[in-house]
């Protein structure tokens, strides 16, 4: 177990959380390397180890710092980046460019130039316009690049509206309409500078039902067939995206095999029946590899009881380090780390320190009776927590520490006040 209680104190991957809070300060993001490795191994077992010609490309947006890129590199994964910044960070971490894939609905010319210059593995192209930008850059630099087209299969999946992307009405990818997609495919196949490999879809995030993935696979197979009929072109690679749901509070995480095996079985069977070689298959999980591994430690400050209404427990972080409750009404579970053996029977609302009523981390949850100075641990903050952090109200972004079997290593230093103002200038007219 990653979470353990010893003498009333919460331990995380073998580390005393109170000592972590003392040593590194709070708020603090803590990542369990053991949990990340367990997730990677579970995914490999039912996917890359089980089926040949498959790859896992970790979606860096979930948590994309140099340390994590190193870990993914060591474990043999590829990564998926979506900006020049993520690409730069990965390259700086020494990540092999040929194992980097680049997604995004509006990649900038300088970002495409960087990607082509570095010689990354794949660009997932969002439309025909982007194809011609890429071709121009390749010609200018005398380079070639492998690409896939991102398609929107038009299936609905069940998650928060902001994180559902597979429906037709979406700013991502290309709709399946023949008059739009087919000329783009024709152009990519004929291109002298891009090597067209196939298709990509990503349906949404935090999904618990595999039906939208399976529906999308059927649509993908039809498209592969159409591409063969129309252009005599055999698709060499498909990318099935990410989106596998994790446990925040009461959810039961589905094993990765629940998503991956039925998709793989269907694809394998399809090509076996036709007597053709099946395309290489790539997936792009983000949240499911790092989400459950991360937690945040806070220090309790003011406690305010509004009689007959609600008791607020304020902590020294909040929406700047975790925007998800405010943005998606996301729910979390927590524990007072220094009272971990005490019964959680106080119903409280944990709020942050920002000047916003929406800065609530957990609403009406049962917690151990909190007092000023206690350390609150909030679980499952590993995905889209640090990566969506801001300096709102000029709060510095917390440090990130990696823990494993009692060992602790700093992965990101806490921002200082000076760090926050280092790009600020007083206009000449104000001096
Ligand atoms: N591939 C593509 C093209 C994506 O857009 C995403 C996520 C992923 C892979 C990884 O999805 P995952 O396995 O992490 O579900 N900020 C939101 C989540 C946004 C997801 C965006 N795309 C949140 O905090 O819930």
Coordinates of C-alpha atoms in Angstrom, one line a residue, residues 1-415:
X1 CA 0.0 0.0 0.0
X2 CA 1.3 3.5 -0.9
X3 CA -0.8 5.0 2.0
X4 CA -0.1 3.7 5.4
X5 CA -0.8 4.8 9.0
X6 CA 1.9 4.4 11.6
X7 CA 1.4 5.6 15.1
X8 CA -1.3 7.9 14.0
X9 CA 0.7 9.5 11.2
X10 CA 0.1 9.1 7.5
X11 CA 3.0 7.6 5.6
X12 CA 3.2 7.8 1.8
X13 CA 5.4 5.4 -0.1
X14 CA 7.3 4.8 3.1
X15 CA 7.7 8.5 4.0
X16 CA 6.4 10.2 7.1
X17 CA 4.2 13.0 5.6
X18 CA 4.6 15.3 8.6
X19 CA 8.4 15.1 8.1
X20 CA 7.9 15.9 4.4
X21 CA 5.8 18.9 5.3
X22 CA 8.5 20.1 7.8
X23 CA 11.4 19.5 5.4
X24 CA 9.9 20.9 2.2
X25 CA 7.2 23.2 3.5
X26 CA 3.6 23.3 2.4
X27 CA 1.7 23.3 0.1
X28 CA 3.7 20.4 -1.3
X29 CA 3.0 18.0 -4.1
X30 CA 4.2 14.5 -3.3
X31 CA 4.5 11.8 -6.0
X32 CA 4.9 8.1 -5.2
X33 CA 7.3 6.6 -7.7
X34 CA 6.1 3.1 -6.7
X35 CA 2.5 4.0 -7.7
X36 CA 3.6 5.4 -11.0
X37 CA 5.7 2.2 -11.7
X38 CA 2.8 0.0 -10.7
X39 CA 0.5 1.7 -13.2
X40 CA 3.1 1.6 -15.9
X41 CA 3.6 -2.1 -15.3
X42 CA -0.1 -2.9 -15.2
X43 CA -0.4 -1.1 -18.6
X44 CA 2.6 -2.8 -20.1
X45 CA 1.3 -6.2 -19.0
X46 CA -2.0 -5.9 -20.8
X47 CA -0.8 -3.9 -23.8
X48 CA 2.8 -3.6 -24.8
X49 CA 3.9 -6.9 -23.4
X50 CA 0.9 -8.7 -24.7
X51 CA 0.6 -7.3 -28.2
X52 CA 3.4 -6.7 -30.6
X53 CA 4.0 -3.4 -32.3
X54 CA 2.3 -1.3 -29.6
X55 CA 3.6 1.8 -27.8
X56 CA 2.5 3.8 -24.8
X57 CA 3.0 7.6 -25.2
X58 CA 2.5 9.2 -21.8
X59 CA 0.5 12.5 -22.2
X60 CA 2.8 15.0 -20.7
X61 CA 0.1 17.5 -20.0
X62 CA -1.0 15.5 -17.0
X63 CA 2.3 16.3 -15.3
X64 CA 5.2 17.3 -17.4
X65 CA 8.4 18.1 -15.6
X66 CA 11.9 16.9 -16.5
X67 CA 12.0 14.4 -13.7
X68 CA 8.9 12.6 -14.9
X69 CA 10.2 12.6 -18.5
X70 CA 13.3 10.9 -17.2
X71 CA 11.2 8.3 -15.4
X72 CA 9.1 7.6 -18.5
X73 CA 12.3 7.4 -20.6
X74 CA 13.8 4.9 -18.2
X75 CA 10.6 2.8 -18.3
X76 CA 10.7 2.7 -22.1
X77 CA 7.7 4.8 -22.8
X78 CA 7.2 7.4 -25.5
X79 CA 5.6 10.8 -24.7
X80 CA 3.0 13.0 -26.2
X81 CA 3.5 16.7 -26.0
X82 CA 1.2 19.5 -27.0
X83 CA 3.3 22.7 -26.9
X84 CA 6.8 24.0 -27.6
X85 CA 7.2 24.3 -23.9
X86 CA 6.5 20.6 -23.2
X87 CA 8.7 19.7 -26.1
X88 CA 11.5 21.9 -24.9
X89 CA 11.2 20.4 -21.4
X90 CA 11.4 16.9 -22.7
X91 CA 14.4 17.6 -24.9
X92 CA 16.1 19.4 -21.9
X93 CA 15.5 16.2 -19.9
X94 CA 17.3 14.2 -22.5
X95 CA 14.2 12.5 -23.8
X96 CA 15.0 10.9 -27.2
X97 CA 13.2 13.0 -29.9
X98 CA 12.2 10.0 -31.9
X99 CA 10.0 8.8 -29.1
X100 CA 8.1 12.2 -28.9
X101 CA 4.7 12.7 -30.5
X102 CA 3.2 16.1 -30.9
X103 CA -0.5 16.8 -30.6
X104 CA -2.5 20.0 -30.6
X105 CA -5.3 21.8 -32.5
X106 CA -3.3 25.0 -33.2
X107 CA 0.4 24.3 -33.3
X108 CA 2.3 27.4 -33.9
X109 CA 4.8 27.7 -36.8
X110 CA 7.7 28.0 -34.4
X111 CA 6.5 24.9 -32.5
X112 CA 6.3 22.9 -35.7
X113 CA 9.8 24.2 -36.7
X114 CA 11.2 23.0 -33.3
X115 CA 9.5 19.6 -33.7
X116 CA 10.9 19.1 -37.2
X117 CA 14.3 20.4 -36.3
X118 CA 14.6 18.0 -33.3
X119 CA 13.4 15.2 -35.6
X120 CA 10.6 14.0 -33.3
X121 CA 8.8 10.7 -34.0
X122 CA 5.3 11.9 -35.0
X123 CA 3.2 14.9 -35.5
X124 CA -0.5 14.3 -35.0
X125 CA -1.9 16.7 -37.6
X126 CA -5.1 18.5 -36.9
X127 CA -6.1 19.3 -40.5
X128 CA -5.1 20.0 -44.1
X129 CA -4.0 23.5 -43.3
X130 CA -1.5 22.2 -40.8
X131 CA -0.3 19.7 -43.3
X132 CA 0.7 22.4 -45.7
X133 CA 2.5 24.3 -42.9
X134 CA 4.5 21.2 -42.1
X135 CA 5.3 20.5 -45.7
X136 CA 6.6 24.1 -46.1
X137 CA 8.9 23.7 -43.1
X138 CA 10.1 20.3 -44.1
X139 CA 11.0 21.6 -47.6
X140 CA 12.8 24.6 -46.2
X141 CA 14.8 22.5 -43.8
X142 CA 15.2 19.5 -46.1
X143 CA 13.6 17.2 -43.5
X144 CA 11.0 14.6 -43.4
X145 CA 8.5 13.8 -40.7
X146 CA 6.0 11.0 -39.9
X147 CA 2.4 12.1 -39.3
X148 CA -1.0 10.9 -38.3
X149 CA -4.3 12.7 -38.8
X150 CA -6.4 13.3 -35.7
X151 CA -10.0 12.5 -36.4
X152 CA -13.1 13.2 -34.4
X153 CA -15.0 9.9 -34.6
X154 CA -18.3 11.6 -33.5
X155 CA -18.9 9.4 -30.5
X156 CA -20.1 10.7 -27.2
X157 CA -18.4 9.7 -24.0
X158 CA -19.6 10.2 -20.5
X159 CA -17.5 12.8 -18.6
X160 CA -17.4 16.5 -17.7
X161 CA -18.3 18.5 -20.8
X162 CA -15.0 20.4 -20.7
X163 CA -13.0 17.2 -21.0
X164 CA -15.0 15.4 -23.7
X165 CA -13.3 15.6 -27.1
X166 CA -14.5 12.8 -29.4
X167 CA -17.8 14.4 -30.5
X168 CA -18.1 16.1 -33.9
X169 CA -18.6 19.5 -32.4
X170 CA -15.1 19.9 -31.2
X171 CA -12.1 22.2 -31.9
X172 CA -9.9 19.1 -32.1
X173 CA -9.2 17.0 -35.1
X174 CA -11.0 16.5 -38.4
X175 CA -14.6 15.4 -38.9
X176 CA -15.2 12.3 -40.9
X177 CA -17.0 14.0 -43.7
X178 CA -15.6 12.6 -47.0
X179 CA -15.3 15.9 -48.7
X180 CA -13.1 17.2 -45.9
X181 CA -11.1 14.2 -44.8
X182 CA -10.5 12.4 -48.1
X183 CA -8.7 15.3 -49.9
X184 CA -6.6 15.7 -46.8
X185 CA -5.7 12.0 -46.8
X186 CA -4.9 12.2 -50.5
X187 CA -2.6 15.1 -50.0
X188 CA -0.8 13.4 -47.1
X189 CA -0.3 10.2 -49.0
X190 CA 1.0 12.0 -52.0
X191 CA 3.3 14.3 -50.1
X192 CA 7.0 14.0 -50.8
X193 CA 8.1 15.3 -47.4
X194 CA 5.6 13.7 -44.9
X195 CA 5.3 10.0 -44.2
X196 CA 1.6 9.5 -43.6
X197 CA 1.1 6.7 -41.1
X198 CA -2.6 6.7 -40.2
X199 CA -5.1 8.0 -37.7
X200 CA -5.5 9.2 -34.2
X201 CA -8.5 9.7 -31.9
X202 CA -8.9 10.9 -28.3
X203 CA -12.3 10.8 -26.9
X204 CA -12.2 12.5 -23.5
X205 CA -10.8 12.1 -20.1
X206 CA -11.7 10.4 -16.8
X207 CA -13.8 7.7 -18.6
X208 CA -15.1 4.6 -16.9
X209 CA -17.0 2.9 -19.7
X210 CA -15.2 1.3 -22.6
X211 CA -18.1 1.6 -25.0
X212 CA -17.1 4.9 -26.6
X213 CA -13.6 3.5 -27.2
X214 CA -15.1 0.4 -28.8
X215 CA -17.4 2.4 -30.9
X216 CA -14.6 4.6 -32.1
X217 CA -12.5 1.5 -33.0
X218 CA -15.4 0.4 -35.3
X219 CA -15.4 3.8 -37.0
X220 CA -11.6 3.7 -37.2
X221 CA -11.7 0.3 -38.9
X222 CA -14.2 1.6 -41.5
X223 CA -12.0 4.5 -42.2
X224 CA -9.0 2.2 -42.6
X225 CA -11.0 0.3 -45.1
X226 CA -12.1 3.4 -47.0
X227 CA -8.5 4.6 -47.1
X228 CA -7.5 1.3 -48.7
X229 CA -10.4 1.2 -51.2
X230 CA -10.0 4.8 -52.3
X231 CA -6.2 5.2 -52.3
X232 CA -4.9 1.6 -52.2
X233 CA -3.2 2.8 -49.0
X234 CA -2.7 0.4 -46.0
X235 CA -2.8 2.3 -42.7
X236 CA 0.4 1.5 -40.8
X237 CA -0.4 3.0 -37.4
X238 CA -3.4 4.0 -35.2
X239 CA -3.4 6.0 -32.0
X240 CA -6.4 5.4 -29.6
X241 CA -5.7 8.3 -27.2
X242 CA -6.0 8.1 -23.5
X243 CA -8.8 8.9 -21.1
X244 CA -8.9 6.0 -18.7
X245 CA -10.6 7.0 -15.4
X246 CA -9.0 6.9 -12.0
X247 CA -10.3 6.9 -8.4
X248 CA -10.7 10.3 -6.7
X249 CA -13.3 9.5 -4.0
X250 CA -15.7 6.6 -4.4
X251 CA -15.1 5.6 -8.0
X252 CA -13.7 2.2 -8.7
X253 CA -10.9 2.4 -11.2
X254 CA -11.3 -0.1 -14.0
X255 CA -8.1 -2.2 -14.7
X256 CA -6.4 -0.9 -17.9
X257 CA -7.1 -4.3 -19.5
X258 CA -10.8 -3.4 -19.4
X259 CA -10.2 -0.7 -22.0
X260 CA -7.2 -2.1 -23.9
X261 CA -7.9 -5.8 -24.3
X262 CA -11.3 -5.5 -26.1
X263 CA -10.0 -2.8 -28.4
X264 CA -6.9 -4.9 -29.2
X265 CA -8.8 -8.1 -29.6
X266 CA -11.2 -6.4 -32.1
X267 CA -8.4 -4.8 -34.1
X268 CA -6.3 -8.1 -34.2
X269 CA -9.3 -10.2 -35.2
X270 CA -10.3 -7.7 -37.9
X271 CA -6.9 -7.9 -39.6
X272 CA -6.5 -11.6 -39.1
X273 CA -9.8 -12.2 -40.9
X274 CA -8.7 -10.0 -43.8
X275 CA -5.3 -11.7 -43.9
X276 CA -3.6 -8.3 -43.6
X277 CA -1.0 -7.0 -41.2
X278 CA -2.6 -4.9 -38.5
X279 CA -1.3 -1.4 -37.9
X280 CA 0.9 -0.5 -35.0
X281 CA -1.2 0.6 -32.1
X282 CA -0.3 3.6 -29.8
X283 CA -2.1 4.8 -26.7
X284 CA -1.8 8.2 -24.9
X285 CA -2.6 7.9 -21.2
X286 CA -1.9 10.8 -18.9
X287 CA -4.1 10.9 -15.8
X288 CA -4.2 7.1 -15.4
X289 CA -0.4 6.9 -15.0
X290 CA 0.3 9.7 -12.6
X291 CA -3.1 10.8 -11.1
X292 CA -3.4 8.4 -8.2
X293 CA 0.4 8.6 -7.5
X294 CA 0.2 12.3 -6.5
X295 CA -1.1 14.0 -3.4
X296 CA -0.9 17.4 -1.9
X297 CA 0.1 18.4 1.7
X298 CA -1.3 21.6 3.1
X299 CA -1.2 23.3 6.5
X300 CA -4.4 24.1 8.3
X301 CA -4.9 27.8 9.2
X302 CA -8.2 29.5 10.1
X303 CA -11.2 27.5 11.1
X304 CA -14.5 29.2 10.9
X305 CA -17.8 27.8 12.1
X306 CA -20.9 29.6 10.8
X307 CA -23.4 28.4 13.3
X308 CA -26.1 26.2 11.8
X309 CA -24.6 26.6 8.3
X310 CA -21.1 25.3 7.7
X311 CA -17.7 24.9 9.2
X312 CA -14.8 26.1 7.0
X313 CA -11.3 24.8 7.4
X314 CA -8.9 27.0 5.5
X315 CA -5.6 25.6 4.2
X316 CA -2.5 27.5 2.8
X317 CA -3.2 26.5 -0.8
X318 CA -6.3 26.0 -3.0
X319 CA -7.2 26.9 -6.5
X320 CA -3.7 28.1 -7.5
X321 CA -2.3 24.6 -6.9
X322 CA -5.5 22.7 -7.8
X323 CA -8.0 24.4 -10.1
X324 CA -10.0 21.2 -10.7
X325 CA -12.7 21.6 -8.1
X326 CA -13.4 25.1 -9.3
X327 CA -13.2 24.2 -13.0
X328 CA -14.9 20.8 -13.1
X329 CA -16.5 20.5 -9.7
X330 CA -14.0 17.7 -9.1
X331 CA -14.3 15.9 -5.8
X332 CA -11.3 14.8 -3.6
X333 CA -10.7 12.8 -0.5
X334 CA -8.4 13.9 2.3
X335 CA -7.1 13.1 5.8
X336 CA -5.5 15.1 8.6
X337 CA -2.1 13.5 8.3
X338 CA -1.1 13.9 11.9
X339 CA -4.4 12.5 13.2
X340 CA -4.6 9.6 10.7
X341 CA -5.9 7.1 13.3
X342 CA -8.6 9.4 14.7
X343 CA -12.1 9.0 13.4
X344 CA -13.2 11.3 10.7
X345 CA -16.4 12.6 12.1
X346 CA -16.3 16.4 11.7
X347 CA -18.2 17.6 8.6
X348 CA -16.3 20.5 7.1
X349 CA -15.7 22.4 3.9
X350 CA -12.0 22.8 3.1
X351 CA -11.3 26.1 1.4
X352 CA -8.1 27.7 0.1
X353 CA -6.8 31.2 0.7
X354 CA -7.9 33.0 -2.5
X355 CA -10.3 35.8 -2.6
X356 CA -13.0 33.7 -4.3
X357 CA -16.0 31.8 -2.9
X358 CA -15.2 29.1 -5.5
X359 CA -11.9 28.4 -3.9
X360 CA -13.2 25.2 -2.2
X361 CA -11.1 22.0 -2.3
X362 CA -13.6 19.7 -0.6
X363 CA -17.2 20.5 0.2
X364 CA -19.0 19.0 3.2
X365 CA -16.6 16.1 3.8
X366 CA -16.0 14.1 6.9
X367 CA -12.6 14.9 8.4
X368 CA -10.7 14.4 11.6
X369 CA -11.3 17.4 13.9
X370 CA -8.9 20.0 12.4
X371 CA -6.8 22.5 14.3
X372 CA -4.5 25.3 13.2
X373 CA -1.1 23.8 12.3
X374 CA -2.4 20.3 11.3
X375 CA -1.3 18.9 8.0
X376 CA -4.0 18.0 5.5
X377 CA -3.3 15.5 2.8
X378 CA -5.5 15.6 -0.3
X379 CA -5.2 12.5 -2.4
X380 CA -5.2 11.9 -6.2
X381 CA -3.8 15.3 -7.2
X382 CA -1.1 13.9 -9.5
X383 CA -2.8 14.7 -12.8
X384 CA -3.6 18.2 -13.9
X385 CA -2.8 19.7 -10.5
X386 CA 0.8 21.0 -10.8
X387 CA 0.4 21.2 -14.6
X388 CA -2.6 23.6 -14.3
X389 CA -1.2 25.5 -11.3
X390 CA -1.2 29.3 -11.4
X391 CA 0.2 32.3 -9.5
X392 CA -3.3 33.6 -8.8
X393 CA -3.3 36.0 -5.9
X394 CA 0.5 35.9 -6.4
X395 CA 0.8 32.6 -4.5
X396 CA 4.1 30.8 -5.4
X397 CA 3.7 27.4 -7.1
X398 CA 4.5 24.7 -4.6
X399 CA 7.5 22.3 -4.7
X400 CA 7.2 18.8 -6.0
X401 CA 8.9 15.9 -4.3
X402 CA 9.3 12.3 -5.5
X403 CA 9.1 9.6 -2.9
X404 CA 9.9 5.9 -3.1
X405 CA 10.2 3.4 -0.2
X406 CA 11.1 6.1 2.3
X407 CA 13.5 8.0 -0.1
X408 CA 12.7 11.6 -0.9
X409 CA 14.0 13.7 -3.9
X410 CA 13.0 17.2 -4.9
X411 CA 11.7 17.3 -8.5
X412 CA 10.6 21.0 -8.6
X413 CA 11.8 23.7 -6.2
X414 CA 9.2 25.9 -4.6
X415 CA 8.8 29.2 -6.5

